[in-house]
PDB file of C-alpha atoms in Angstrom:
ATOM      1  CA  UNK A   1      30.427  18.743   4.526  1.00 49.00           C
ATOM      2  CA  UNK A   2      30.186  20.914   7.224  1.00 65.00           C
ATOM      3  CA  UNK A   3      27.885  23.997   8.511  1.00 70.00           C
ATOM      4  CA  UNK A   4      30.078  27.156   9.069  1.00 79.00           C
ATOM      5  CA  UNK A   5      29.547  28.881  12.375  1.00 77.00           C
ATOM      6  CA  UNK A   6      31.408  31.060  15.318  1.00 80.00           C
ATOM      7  CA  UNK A   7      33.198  27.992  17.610  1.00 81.00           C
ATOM      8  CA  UNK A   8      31.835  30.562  20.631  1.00 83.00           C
ATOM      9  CA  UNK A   9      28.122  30.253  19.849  1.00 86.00           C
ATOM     10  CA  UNK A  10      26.142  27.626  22.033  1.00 81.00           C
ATOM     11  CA  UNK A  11      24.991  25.618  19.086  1.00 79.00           C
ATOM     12  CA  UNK A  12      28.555  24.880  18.557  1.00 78.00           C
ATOM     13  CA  UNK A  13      29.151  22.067  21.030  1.00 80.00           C
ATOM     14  CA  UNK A  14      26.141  20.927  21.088  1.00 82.00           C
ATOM     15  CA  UNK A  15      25.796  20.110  17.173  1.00 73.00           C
ATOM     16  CA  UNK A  16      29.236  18.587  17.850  1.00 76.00           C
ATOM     17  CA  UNK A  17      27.980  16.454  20.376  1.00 76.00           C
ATOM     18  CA  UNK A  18      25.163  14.868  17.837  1.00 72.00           C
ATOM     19  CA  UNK A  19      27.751  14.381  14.762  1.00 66.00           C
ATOM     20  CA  UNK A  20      26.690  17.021  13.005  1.00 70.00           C
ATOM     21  CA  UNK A  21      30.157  18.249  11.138  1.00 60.00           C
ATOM     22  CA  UNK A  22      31.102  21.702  12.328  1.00 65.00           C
ATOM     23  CA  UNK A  23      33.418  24.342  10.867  1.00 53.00           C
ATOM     24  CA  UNK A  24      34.944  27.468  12.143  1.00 56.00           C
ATOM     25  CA  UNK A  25      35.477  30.196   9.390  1.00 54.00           C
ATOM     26  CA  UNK A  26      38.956  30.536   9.517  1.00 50.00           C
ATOM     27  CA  UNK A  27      39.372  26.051   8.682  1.00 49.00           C
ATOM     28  CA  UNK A  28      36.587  26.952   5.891  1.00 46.00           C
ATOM     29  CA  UNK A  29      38.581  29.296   4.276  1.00 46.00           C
ATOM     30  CA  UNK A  30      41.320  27.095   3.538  1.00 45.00           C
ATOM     31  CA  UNK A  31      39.228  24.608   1.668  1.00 49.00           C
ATOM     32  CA  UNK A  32      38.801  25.580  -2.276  1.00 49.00           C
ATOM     33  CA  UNK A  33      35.148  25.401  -1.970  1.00 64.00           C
ATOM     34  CA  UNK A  34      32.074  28.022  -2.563  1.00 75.00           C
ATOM     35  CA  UNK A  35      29.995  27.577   0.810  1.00 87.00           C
ATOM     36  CA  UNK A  36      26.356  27.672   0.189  1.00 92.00           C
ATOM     37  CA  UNK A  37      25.747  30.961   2.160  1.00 95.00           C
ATOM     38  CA  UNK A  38      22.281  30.945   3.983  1.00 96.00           C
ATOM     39  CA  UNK A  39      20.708  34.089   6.038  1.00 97.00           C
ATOM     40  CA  UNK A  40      18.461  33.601   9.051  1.00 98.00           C
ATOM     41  CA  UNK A  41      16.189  36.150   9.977  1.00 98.00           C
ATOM     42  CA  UNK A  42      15.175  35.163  13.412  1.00 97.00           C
ATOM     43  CA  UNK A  43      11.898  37.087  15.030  1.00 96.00           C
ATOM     44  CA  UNK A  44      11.466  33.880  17.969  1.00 94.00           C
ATOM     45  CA  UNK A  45      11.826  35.280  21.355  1.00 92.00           C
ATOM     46  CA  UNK A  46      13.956  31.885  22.065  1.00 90.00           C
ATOM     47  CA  UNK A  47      16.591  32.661  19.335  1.00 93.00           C
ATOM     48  CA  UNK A  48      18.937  30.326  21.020  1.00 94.00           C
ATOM     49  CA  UNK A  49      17.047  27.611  20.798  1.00 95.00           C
ATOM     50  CA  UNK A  50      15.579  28.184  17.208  1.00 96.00           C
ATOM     51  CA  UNK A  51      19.266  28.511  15.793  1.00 95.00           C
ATOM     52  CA  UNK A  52      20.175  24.969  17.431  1.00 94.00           C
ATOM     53  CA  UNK A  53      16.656  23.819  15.478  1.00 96.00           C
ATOM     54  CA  UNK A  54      17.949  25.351  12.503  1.00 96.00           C
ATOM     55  CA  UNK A  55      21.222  24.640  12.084  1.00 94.00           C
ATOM     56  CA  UNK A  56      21.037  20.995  13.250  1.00 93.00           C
ATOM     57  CA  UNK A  57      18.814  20.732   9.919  1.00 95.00           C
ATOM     58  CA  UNK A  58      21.122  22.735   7.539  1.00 94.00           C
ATOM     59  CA  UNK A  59      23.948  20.845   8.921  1.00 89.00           C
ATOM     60  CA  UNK A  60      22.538  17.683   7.365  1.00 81.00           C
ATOM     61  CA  UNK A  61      23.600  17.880   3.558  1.00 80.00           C
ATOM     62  CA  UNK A  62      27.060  16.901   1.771  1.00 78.00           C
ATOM     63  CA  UNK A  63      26.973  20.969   0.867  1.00 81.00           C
ATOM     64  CA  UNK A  64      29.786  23.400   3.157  1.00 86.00           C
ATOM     65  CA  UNK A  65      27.157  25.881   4.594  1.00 92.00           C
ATOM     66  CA  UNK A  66      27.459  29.239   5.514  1.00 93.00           C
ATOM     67  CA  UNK A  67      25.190  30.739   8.063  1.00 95.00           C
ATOM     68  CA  UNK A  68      24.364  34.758   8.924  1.00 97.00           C
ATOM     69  CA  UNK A  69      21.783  35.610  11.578  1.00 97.00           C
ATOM     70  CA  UNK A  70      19.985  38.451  11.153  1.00 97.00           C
ATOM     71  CA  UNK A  71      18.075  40.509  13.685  1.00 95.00           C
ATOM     72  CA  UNK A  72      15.639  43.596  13.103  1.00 94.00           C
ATOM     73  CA  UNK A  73      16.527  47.009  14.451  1.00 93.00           C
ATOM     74  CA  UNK A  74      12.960  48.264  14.750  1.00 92.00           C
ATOM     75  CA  UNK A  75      12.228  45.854  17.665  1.00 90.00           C
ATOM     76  CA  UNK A  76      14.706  44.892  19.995  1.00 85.00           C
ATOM     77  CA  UNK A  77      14.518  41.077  21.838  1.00 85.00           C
ATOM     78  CA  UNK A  78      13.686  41.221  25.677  1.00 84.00           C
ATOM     79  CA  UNK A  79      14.243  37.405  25.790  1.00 84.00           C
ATOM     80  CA  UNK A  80      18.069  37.392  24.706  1.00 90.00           C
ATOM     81  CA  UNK A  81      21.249  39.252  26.005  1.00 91.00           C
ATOM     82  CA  UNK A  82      21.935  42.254  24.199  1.00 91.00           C
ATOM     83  CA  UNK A  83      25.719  41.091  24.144  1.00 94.00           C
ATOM     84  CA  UNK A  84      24.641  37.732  22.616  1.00 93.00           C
ATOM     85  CA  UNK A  85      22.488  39.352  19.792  1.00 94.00           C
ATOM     86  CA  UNK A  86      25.878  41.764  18.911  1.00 93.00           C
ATOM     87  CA  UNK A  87      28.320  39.309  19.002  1.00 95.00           C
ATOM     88  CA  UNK A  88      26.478  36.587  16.721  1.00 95.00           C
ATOM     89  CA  UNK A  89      23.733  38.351  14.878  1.00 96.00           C
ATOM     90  CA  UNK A  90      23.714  41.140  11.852  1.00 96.00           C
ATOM     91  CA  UNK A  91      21.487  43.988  11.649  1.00 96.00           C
ATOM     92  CA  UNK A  92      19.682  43.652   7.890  1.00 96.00           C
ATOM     93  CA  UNK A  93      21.082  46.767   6.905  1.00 95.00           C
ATOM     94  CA  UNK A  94      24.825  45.089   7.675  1.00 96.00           C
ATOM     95  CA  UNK A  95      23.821  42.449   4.630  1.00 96.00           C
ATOM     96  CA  UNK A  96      21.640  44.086   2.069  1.00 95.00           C
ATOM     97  CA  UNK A  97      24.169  44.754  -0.314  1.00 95.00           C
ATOM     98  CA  UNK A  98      25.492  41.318  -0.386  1.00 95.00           C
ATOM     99  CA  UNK A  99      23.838  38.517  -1.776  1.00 95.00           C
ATOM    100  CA  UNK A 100      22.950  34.938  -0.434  1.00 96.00           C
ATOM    101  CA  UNK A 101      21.970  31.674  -1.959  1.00 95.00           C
ATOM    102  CA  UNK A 102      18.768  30.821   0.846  1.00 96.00           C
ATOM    103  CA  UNK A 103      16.946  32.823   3.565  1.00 98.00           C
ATOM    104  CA  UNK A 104      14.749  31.634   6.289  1.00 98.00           C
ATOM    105  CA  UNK A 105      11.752  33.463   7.871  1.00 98.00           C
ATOM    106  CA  UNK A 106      11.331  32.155  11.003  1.00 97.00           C
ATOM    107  CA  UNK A 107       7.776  32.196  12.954  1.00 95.00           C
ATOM    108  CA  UNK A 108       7.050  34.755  15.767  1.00 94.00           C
ATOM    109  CA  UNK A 109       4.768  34.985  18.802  1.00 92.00           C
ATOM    110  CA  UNK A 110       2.848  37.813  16.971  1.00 94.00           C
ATOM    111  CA  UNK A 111      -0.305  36.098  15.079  1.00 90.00           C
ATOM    112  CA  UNK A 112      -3.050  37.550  16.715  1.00 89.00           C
ATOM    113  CA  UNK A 113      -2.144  40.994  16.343  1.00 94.00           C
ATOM    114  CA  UNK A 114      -2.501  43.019  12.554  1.00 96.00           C
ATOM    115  CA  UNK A 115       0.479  42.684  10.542  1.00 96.00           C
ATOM    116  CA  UNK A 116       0.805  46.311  10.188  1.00 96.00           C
ATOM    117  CA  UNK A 117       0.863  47.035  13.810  1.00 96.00           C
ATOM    118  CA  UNK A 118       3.956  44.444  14.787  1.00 96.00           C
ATOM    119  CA  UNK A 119       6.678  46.642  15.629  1.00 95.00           C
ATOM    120  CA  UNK A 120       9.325  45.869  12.672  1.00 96.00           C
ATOM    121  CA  UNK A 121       6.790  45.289   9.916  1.00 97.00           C
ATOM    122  CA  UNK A 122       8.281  47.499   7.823  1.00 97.00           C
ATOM    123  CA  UNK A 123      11.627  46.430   8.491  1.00 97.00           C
ATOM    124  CA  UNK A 124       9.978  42.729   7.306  1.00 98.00           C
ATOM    125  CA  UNK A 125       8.971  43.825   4.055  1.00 98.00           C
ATOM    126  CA  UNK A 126      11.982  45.861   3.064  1.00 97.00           C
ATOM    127  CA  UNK A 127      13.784  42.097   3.421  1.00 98.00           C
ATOM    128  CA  UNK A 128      11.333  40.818   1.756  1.00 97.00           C
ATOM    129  CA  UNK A 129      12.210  42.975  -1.355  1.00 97.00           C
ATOM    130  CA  UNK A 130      15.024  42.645  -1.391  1.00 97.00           C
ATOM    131  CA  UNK A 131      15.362  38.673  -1.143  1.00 96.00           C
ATOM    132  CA  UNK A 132      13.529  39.218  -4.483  1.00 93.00           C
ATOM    133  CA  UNK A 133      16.553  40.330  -6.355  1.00 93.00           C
ATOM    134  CA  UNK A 134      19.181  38.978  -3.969  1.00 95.00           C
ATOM    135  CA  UNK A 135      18.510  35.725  -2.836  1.00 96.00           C
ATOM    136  CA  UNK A 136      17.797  32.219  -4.637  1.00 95.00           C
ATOM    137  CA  UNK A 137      15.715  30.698  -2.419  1.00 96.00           C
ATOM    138  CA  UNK A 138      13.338  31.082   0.620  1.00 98.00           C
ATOM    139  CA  UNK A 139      11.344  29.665   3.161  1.00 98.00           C
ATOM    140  CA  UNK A 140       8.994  31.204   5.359  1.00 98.00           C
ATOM    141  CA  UNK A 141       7.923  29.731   8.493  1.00 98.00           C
ATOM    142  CA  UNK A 142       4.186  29.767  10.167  1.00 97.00           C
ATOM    143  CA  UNK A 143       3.868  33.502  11.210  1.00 97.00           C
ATOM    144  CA  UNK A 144       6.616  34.430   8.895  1.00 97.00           C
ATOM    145  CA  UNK A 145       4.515  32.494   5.924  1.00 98.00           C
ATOM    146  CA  UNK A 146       1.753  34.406   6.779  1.00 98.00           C
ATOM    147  CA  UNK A 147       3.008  37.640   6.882  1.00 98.00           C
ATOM    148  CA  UNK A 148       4.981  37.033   3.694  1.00 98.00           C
ATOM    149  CA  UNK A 149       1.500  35.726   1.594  1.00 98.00           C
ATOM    150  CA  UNK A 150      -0.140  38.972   3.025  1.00 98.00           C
ATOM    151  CA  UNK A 151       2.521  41.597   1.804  1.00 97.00           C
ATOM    152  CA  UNK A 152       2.704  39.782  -1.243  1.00 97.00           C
ATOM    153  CA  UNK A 153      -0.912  38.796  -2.342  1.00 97.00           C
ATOM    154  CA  UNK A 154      -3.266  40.060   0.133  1.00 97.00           C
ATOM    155  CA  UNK A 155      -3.755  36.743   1.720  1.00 97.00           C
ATOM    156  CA  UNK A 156      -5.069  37.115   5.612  1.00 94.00           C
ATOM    157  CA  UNK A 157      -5.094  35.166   8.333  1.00 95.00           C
ATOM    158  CA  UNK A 158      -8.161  33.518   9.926  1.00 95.00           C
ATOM    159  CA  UNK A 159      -8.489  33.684  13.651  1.00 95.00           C
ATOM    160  CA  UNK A 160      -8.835  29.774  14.778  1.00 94.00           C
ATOM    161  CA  UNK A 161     -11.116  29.046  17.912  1.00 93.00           C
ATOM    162  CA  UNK A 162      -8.810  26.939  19.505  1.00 92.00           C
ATOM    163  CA  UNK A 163      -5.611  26.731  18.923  1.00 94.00           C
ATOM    164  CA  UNK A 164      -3.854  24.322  16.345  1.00 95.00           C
ATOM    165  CA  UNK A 165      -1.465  22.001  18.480  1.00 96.00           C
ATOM    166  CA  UNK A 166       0.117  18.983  18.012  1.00 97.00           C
ATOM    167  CA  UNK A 167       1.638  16.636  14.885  1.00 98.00           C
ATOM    168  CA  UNK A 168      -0.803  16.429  12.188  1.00 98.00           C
ATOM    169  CA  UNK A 169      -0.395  13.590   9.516  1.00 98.00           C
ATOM    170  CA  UNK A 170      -0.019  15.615   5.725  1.00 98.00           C
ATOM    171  CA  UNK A 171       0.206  14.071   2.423  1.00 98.00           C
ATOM    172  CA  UNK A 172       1.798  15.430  -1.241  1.00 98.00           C
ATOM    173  CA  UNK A 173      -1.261  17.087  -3.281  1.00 97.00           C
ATOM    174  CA  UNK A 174       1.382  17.189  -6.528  1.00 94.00           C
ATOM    175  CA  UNK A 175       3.533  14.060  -7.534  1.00 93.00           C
ATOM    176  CA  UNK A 176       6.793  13.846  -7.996  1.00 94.00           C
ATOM    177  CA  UNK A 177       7.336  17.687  -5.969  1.00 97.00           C
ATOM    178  CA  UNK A 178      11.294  17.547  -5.084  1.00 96.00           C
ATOM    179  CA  UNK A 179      10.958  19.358  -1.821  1.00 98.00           C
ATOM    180  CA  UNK A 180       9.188  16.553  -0.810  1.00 98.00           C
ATOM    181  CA  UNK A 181      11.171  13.525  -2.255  1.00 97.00           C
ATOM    182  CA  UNK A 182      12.013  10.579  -0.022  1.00 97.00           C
ATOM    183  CA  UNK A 183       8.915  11.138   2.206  1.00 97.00           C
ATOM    184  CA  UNK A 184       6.191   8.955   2.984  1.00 97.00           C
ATOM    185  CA  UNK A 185       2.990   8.970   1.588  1.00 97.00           C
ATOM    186  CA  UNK A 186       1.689  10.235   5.261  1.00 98.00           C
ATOM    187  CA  UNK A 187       4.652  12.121   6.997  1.00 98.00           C
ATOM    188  CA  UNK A 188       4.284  14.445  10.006  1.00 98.00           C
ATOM    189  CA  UNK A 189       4.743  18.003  10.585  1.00 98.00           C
ATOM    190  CA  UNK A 190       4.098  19.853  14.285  1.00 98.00           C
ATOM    191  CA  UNK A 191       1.920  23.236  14.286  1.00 98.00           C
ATOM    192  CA  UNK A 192       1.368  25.528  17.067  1.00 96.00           C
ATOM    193  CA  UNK A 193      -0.794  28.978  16.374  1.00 95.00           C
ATOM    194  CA  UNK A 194      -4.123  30.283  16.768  1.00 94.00           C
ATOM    195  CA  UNK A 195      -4.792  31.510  13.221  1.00 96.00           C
ATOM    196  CA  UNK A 196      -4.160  30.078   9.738  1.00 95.00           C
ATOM    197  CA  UNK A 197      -4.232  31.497   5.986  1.00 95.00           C
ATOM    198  CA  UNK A 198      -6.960  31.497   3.814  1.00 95.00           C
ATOM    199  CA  UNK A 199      -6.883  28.453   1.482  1.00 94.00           C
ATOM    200  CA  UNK A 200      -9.750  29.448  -0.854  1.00 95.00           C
ATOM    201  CA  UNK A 201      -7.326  32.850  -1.160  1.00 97.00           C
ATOM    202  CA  UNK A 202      -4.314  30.955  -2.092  1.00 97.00           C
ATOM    203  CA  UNK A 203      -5.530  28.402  -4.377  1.00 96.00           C
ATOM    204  CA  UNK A 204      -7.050  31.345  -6.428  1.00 97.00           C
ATOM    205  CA  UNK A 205      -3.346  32.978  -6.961  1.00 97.00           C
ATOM    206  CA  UNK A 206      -1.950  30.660 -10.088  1.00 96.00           C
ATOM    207  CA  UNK A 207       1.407  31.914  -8.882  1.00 96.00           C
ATOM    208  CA  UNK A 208       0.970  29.770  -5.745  1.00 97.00           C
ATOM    209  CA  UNK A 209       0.720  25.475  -5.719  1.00 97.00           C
ATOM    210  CA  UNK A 210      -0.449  23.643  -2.798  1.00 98.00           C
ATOM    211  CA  UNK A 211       2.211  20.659  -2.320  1.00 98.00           C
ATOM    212  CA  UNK A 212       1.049  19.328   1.210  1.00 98.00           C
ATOM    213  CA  UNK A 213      -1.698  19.062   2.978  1.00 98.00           C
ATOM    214  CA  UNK A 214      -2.986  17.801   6.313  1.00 97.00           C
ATOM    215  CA  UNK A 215      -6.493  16.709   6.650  1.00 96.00           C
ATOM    216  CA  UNK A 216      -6.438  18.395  10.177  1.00 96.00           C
ATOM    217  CA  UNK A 217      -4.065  21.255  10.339  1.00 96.00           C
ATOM    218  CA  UNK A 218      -5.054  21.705   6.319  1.00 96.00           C
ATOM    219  CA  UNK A 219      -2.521  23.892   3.664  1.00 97.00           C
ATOM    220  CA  UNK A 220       1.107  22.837   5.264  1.00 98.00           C
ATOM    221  CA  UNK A 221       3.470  23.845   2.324  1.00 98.00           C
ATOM    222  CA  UNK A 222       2.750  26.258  -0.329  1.00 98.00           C
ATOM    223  CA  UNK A 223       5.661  26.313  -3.415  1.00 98.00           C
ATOM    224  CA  UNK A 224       5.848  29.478  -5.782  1.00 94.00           C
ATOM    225  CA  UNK A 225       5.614  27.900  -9.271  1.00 80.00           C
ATOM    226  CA  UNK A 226       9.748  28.841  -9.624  1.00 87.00           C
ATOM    227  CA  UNK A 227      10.630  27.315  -6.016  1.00 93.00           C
ATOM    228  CA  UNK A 228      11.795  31.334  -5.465  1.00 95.00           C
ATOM    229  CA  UNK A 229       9.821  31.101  -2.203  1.00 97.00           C
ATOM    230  CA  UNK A 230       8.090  28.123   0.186  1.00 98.00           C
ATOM    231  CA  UNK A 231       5.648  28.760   2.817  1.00 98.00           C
ATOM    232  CA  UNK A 232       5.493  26.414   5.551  1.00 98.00           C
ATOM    233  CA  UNK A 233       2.713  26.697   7.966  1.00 98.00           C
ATOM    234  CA  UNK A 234       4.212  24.010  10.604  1.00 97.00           C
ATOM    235  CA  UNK A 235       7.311  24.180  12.209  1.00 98.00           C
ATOM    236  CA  UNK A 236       9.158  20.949  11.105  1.00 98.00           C
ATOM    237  CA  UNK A 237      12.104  22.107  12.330  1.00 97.00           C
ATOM    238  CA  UNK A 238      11.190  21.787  16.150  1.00 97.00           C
ATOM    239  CA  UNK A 239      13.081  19.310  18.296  1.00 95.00           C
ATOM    240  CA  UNK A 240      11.624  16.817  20.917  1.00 96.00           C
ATOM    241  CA  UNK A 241      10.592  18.792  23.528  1.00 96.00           C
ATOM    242  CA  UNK A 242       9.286  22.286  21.961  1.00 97.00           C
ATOM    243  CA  UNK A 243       5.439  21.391  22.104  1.00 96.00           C
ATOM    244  CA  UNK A 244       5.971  19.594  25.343  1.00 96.00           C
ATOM    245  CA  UNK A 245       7.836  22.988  27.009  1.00 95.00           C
ATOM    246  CA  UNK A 246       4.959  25.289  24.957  1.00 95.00           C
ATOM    247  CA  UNK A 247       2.332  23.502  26.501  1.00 95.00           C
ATOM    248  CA  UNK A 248       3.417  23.592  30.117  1.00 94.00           C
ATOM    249  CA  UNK A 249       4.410  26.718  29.943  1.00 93.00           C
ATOM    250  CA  UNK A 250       0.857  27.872  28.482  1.00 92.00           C
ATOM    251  CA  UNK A 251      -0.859  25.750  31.313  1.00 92.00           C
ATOM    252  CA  UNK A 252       1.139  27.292  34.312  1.00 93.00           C
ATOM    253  CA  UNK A 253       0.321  30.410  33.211  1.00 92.00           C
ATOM    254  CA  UNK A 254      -4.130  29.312  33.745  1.00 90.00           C
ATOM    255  CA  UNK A 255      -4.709  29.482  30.001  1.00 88.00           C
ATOM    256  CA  UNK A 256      -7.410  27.182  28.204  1.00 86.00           C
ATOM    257  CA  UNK A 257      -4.417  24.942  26.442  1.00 90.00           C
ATOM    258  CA  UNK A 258      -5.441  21.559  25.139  1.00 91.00           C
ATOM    259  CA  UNK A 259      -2.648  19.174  25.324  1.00 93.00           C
ATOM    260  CA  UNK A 260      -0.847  18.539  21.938  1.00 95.00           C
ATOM    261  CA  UNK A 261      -2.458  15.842  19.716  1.00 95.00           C
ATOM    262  CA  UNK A 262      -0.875  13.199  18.932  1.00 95.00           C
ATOM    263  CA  UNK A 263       2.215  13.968  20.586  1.00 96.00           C
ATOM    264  CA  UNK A 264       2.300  12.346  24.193  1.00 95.00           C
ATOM    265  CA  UNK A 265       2.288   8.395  23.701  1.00 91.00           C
ATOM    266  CA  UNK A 266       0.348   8.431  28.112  1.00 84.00           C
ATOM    267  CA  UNK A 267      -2.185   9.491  30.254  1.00 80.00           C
ATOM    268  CA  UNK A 268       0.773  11.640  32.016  1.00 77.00           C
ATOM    269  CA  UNK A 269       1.951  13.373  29.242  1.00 81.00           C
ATOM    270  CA  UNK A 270       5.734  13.057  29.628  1.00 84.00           C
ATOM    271  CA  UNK A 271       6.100  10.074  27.177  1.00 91.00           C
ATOM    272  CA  UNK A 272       7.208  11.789  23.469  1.00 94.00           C
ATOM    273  CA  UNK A 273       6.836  10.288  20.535  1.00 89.00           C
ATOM    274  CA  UNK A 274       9.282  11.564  17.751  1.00 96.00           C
ATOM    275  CA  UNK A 275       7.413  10.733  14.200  1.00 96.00           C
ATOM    276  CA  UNK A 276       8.866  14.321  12.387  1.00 97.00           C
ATOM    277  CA  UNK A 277      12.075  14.230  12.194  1.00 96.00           C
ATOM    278  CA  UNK A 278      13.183  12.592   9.074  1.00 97.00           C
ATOM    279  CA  UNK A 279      10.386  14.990   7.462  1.00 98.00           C
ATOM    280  CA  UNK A 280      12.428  18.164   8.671  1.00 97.00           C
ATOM    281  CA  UNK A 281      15.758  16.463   7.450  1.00 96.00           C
ATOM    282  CA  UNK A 282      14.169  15.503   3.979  1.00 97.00           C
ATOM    283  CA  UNK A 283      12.333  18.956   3.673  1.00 98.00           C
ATOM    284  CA  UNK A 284      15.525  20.874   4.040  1.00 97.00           C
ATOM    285  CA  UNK A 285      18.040  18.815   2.576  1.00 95.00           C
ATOM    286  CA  UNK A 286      15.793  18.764  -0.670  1.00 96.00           C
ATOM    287  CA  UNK A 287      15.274  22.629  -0.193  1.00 97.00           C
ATOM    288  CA  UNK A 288      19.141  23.076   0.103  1.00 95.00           C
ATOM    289  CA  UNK A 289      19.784  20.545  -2.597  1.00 93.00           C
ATOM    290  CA  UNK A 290      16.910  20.960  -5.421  1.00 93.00           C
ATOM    291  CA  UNK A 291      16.459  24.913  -4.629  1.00 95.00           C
ATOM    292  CA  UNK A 292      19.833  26.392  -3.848  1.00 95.00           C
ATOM    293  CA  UNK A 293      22.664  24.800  -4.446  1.00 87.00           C
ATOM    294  CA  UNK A 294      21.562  22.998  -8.261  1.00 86.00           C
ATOM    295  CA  UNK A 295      20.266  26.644  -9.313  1.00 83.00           C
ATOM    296  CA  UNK A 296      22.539  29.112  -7.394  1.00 71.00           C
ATOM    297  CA  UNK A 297      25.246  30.434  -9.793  1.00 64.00           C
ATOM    298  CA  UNK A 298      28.825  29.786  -8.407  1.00 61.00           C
ATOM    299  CA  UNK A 299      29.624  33.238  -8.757  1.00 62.00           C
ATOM    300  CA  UNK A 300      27.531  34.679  -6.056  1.00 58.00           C
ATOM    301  CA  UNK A 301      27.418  37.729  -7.584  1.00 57.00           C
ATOM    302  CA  UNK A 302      25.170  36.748 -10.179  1.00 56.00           C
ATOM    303  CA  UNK A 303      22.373  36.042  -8.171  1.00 59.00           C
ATOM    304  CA  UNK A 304      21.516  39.802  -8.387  1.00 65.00           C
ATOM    305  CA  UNK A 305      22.748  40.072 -12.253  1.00 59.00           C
TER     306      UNK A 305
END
């Protein structure tokens, strides 16, 4: 089944272009079917690119999926055209009376500063409350899965002194955990930031389970004992070249950037070497599948009865 978005947007053709099926609204409402509807609140500067990453991933289920982009008000882009952000994105207060069966966090470029002094902070944890009571399902992402373990349980971030860069082998620490069915026992998630939660602080919250974790890059996925919320510290959603355009972008500008482990298969680094992607398909089709659509009610309504 397909993933329901504006034929205008640039993801459009591209996700055509890859097989990924592809709906307009107006062919989706004539088929006698209750889309899975899915919010994206997305804080990257790049939000072009990180809907592409995104979608190509929700696109890849049997479900009809329904996607909303959300923006903040409190802090507007600089990176993307104010006519762009009007014409495809929602403001939060545009969508908190309605109800949705998933959310996404994304990340942001925001880690080393307090979480109190990023500019739409507040506007974060008013969404936060009220996915609580109106959403099935969530998934914060890196920055956004710290910020979300802070306002929730206290849990800070720790300040790394080097940055974390590069794909980092991570194993299941629970069996037979359905967000993580069909991977191997080693699978592969990237990870770029300089800080990273407190592990001792979230193993001592009973509310919290560690599924995966990578010897290197350490707590990957964190599960609420319901599956309400997951926090994932990577970013298994990125595509080929995100590390590889990160990098070279942090090493033009003269910073102290160590080239991405286990990335670059030469001396030259321009060789990539793809070992994540059926992780991000698995991770979000199971999310979609075991999380949302088996426990969302078909009446969307209910979700907030």
């Amino acid at each position: 089944m397909p993933i329901i978005i504006p034929k205008d947007i640039p993801a459009f053709d591209t996700l055509q272009k890859e097989n990924i099926f592809v709906m307009t609204h107006s062919r989706a409402v004539g088929q006698d079917i209750r889309p899975i509807r899915i919010a994206i609140v997305n804080l990257m500067p790049t939000k072009e690119v990180t809907e592409l990453q995104l979608m190509r991933l929700l696109g890849n289920t049997p479900l009809q999926v329904k996607i909303t982009l959300v923006k903040t008000k409190t802090y507007k882009s600089k990176h993307v055209a104010d006519w762009y952000l009007d014409k495809f994105y929602r403001f939060f207060d545009d969508i908190k009376n309605k109800d949705y069966d998933g959310l996404i966090v994304t990340g942001a470029p925001v880690e080393t500063l307090a979480f109190e002094d990023v500019k739409y902070w507040k506007e974060l944890t008013e969404i936060m409350e009220w996915a609580d009571n109106h959403v099935t399902s969530t998934i914060y992402i890196c920055w956004g899965a710290q910020a979300a373990l802070y306002y929730r349980y206290g849990i800070n971030k720790i300040l790394l002194p080097e940055k974390k860069f590069g794909i980092f082998g991570t194993h299941a620490t629970v069996p037979y955990e359905l967000l993580l069915k069909g991977l191997d026992d080693t699978f592969y998630i990237p990870h770029s930031r300089h800080t990273e939660i407190d592990g001792d602080a979230v193993r001592a919250i009973p509310e919290l389970e560690v599924v995966a974790e990578s010897k290197d890059a350490g707590i990957s996925i964190i599960k609420e004992a319901d599956g309400k919320r997951f926090y994932f510290t990577g970013h298994a959603e990125y595509d080929r070249y995100t590390l590889d355009e990160e990098y070279k972008r942090d090493r033009d500008k003269g910073l102290n950037i160590a080239s991405p482990v286990n990335y670059y298969t030469d001396n030259t680094n321009t060789e990539i070497d793809v070992k994540w992607r059926s992780t991000a398909n698995l991770l979000f089709y199971n999310w979609l599948n075991y999380y949302v659509y088996q426990i969302a009610p078909y009446e969307i309504e209910e979700i907030t009865d």
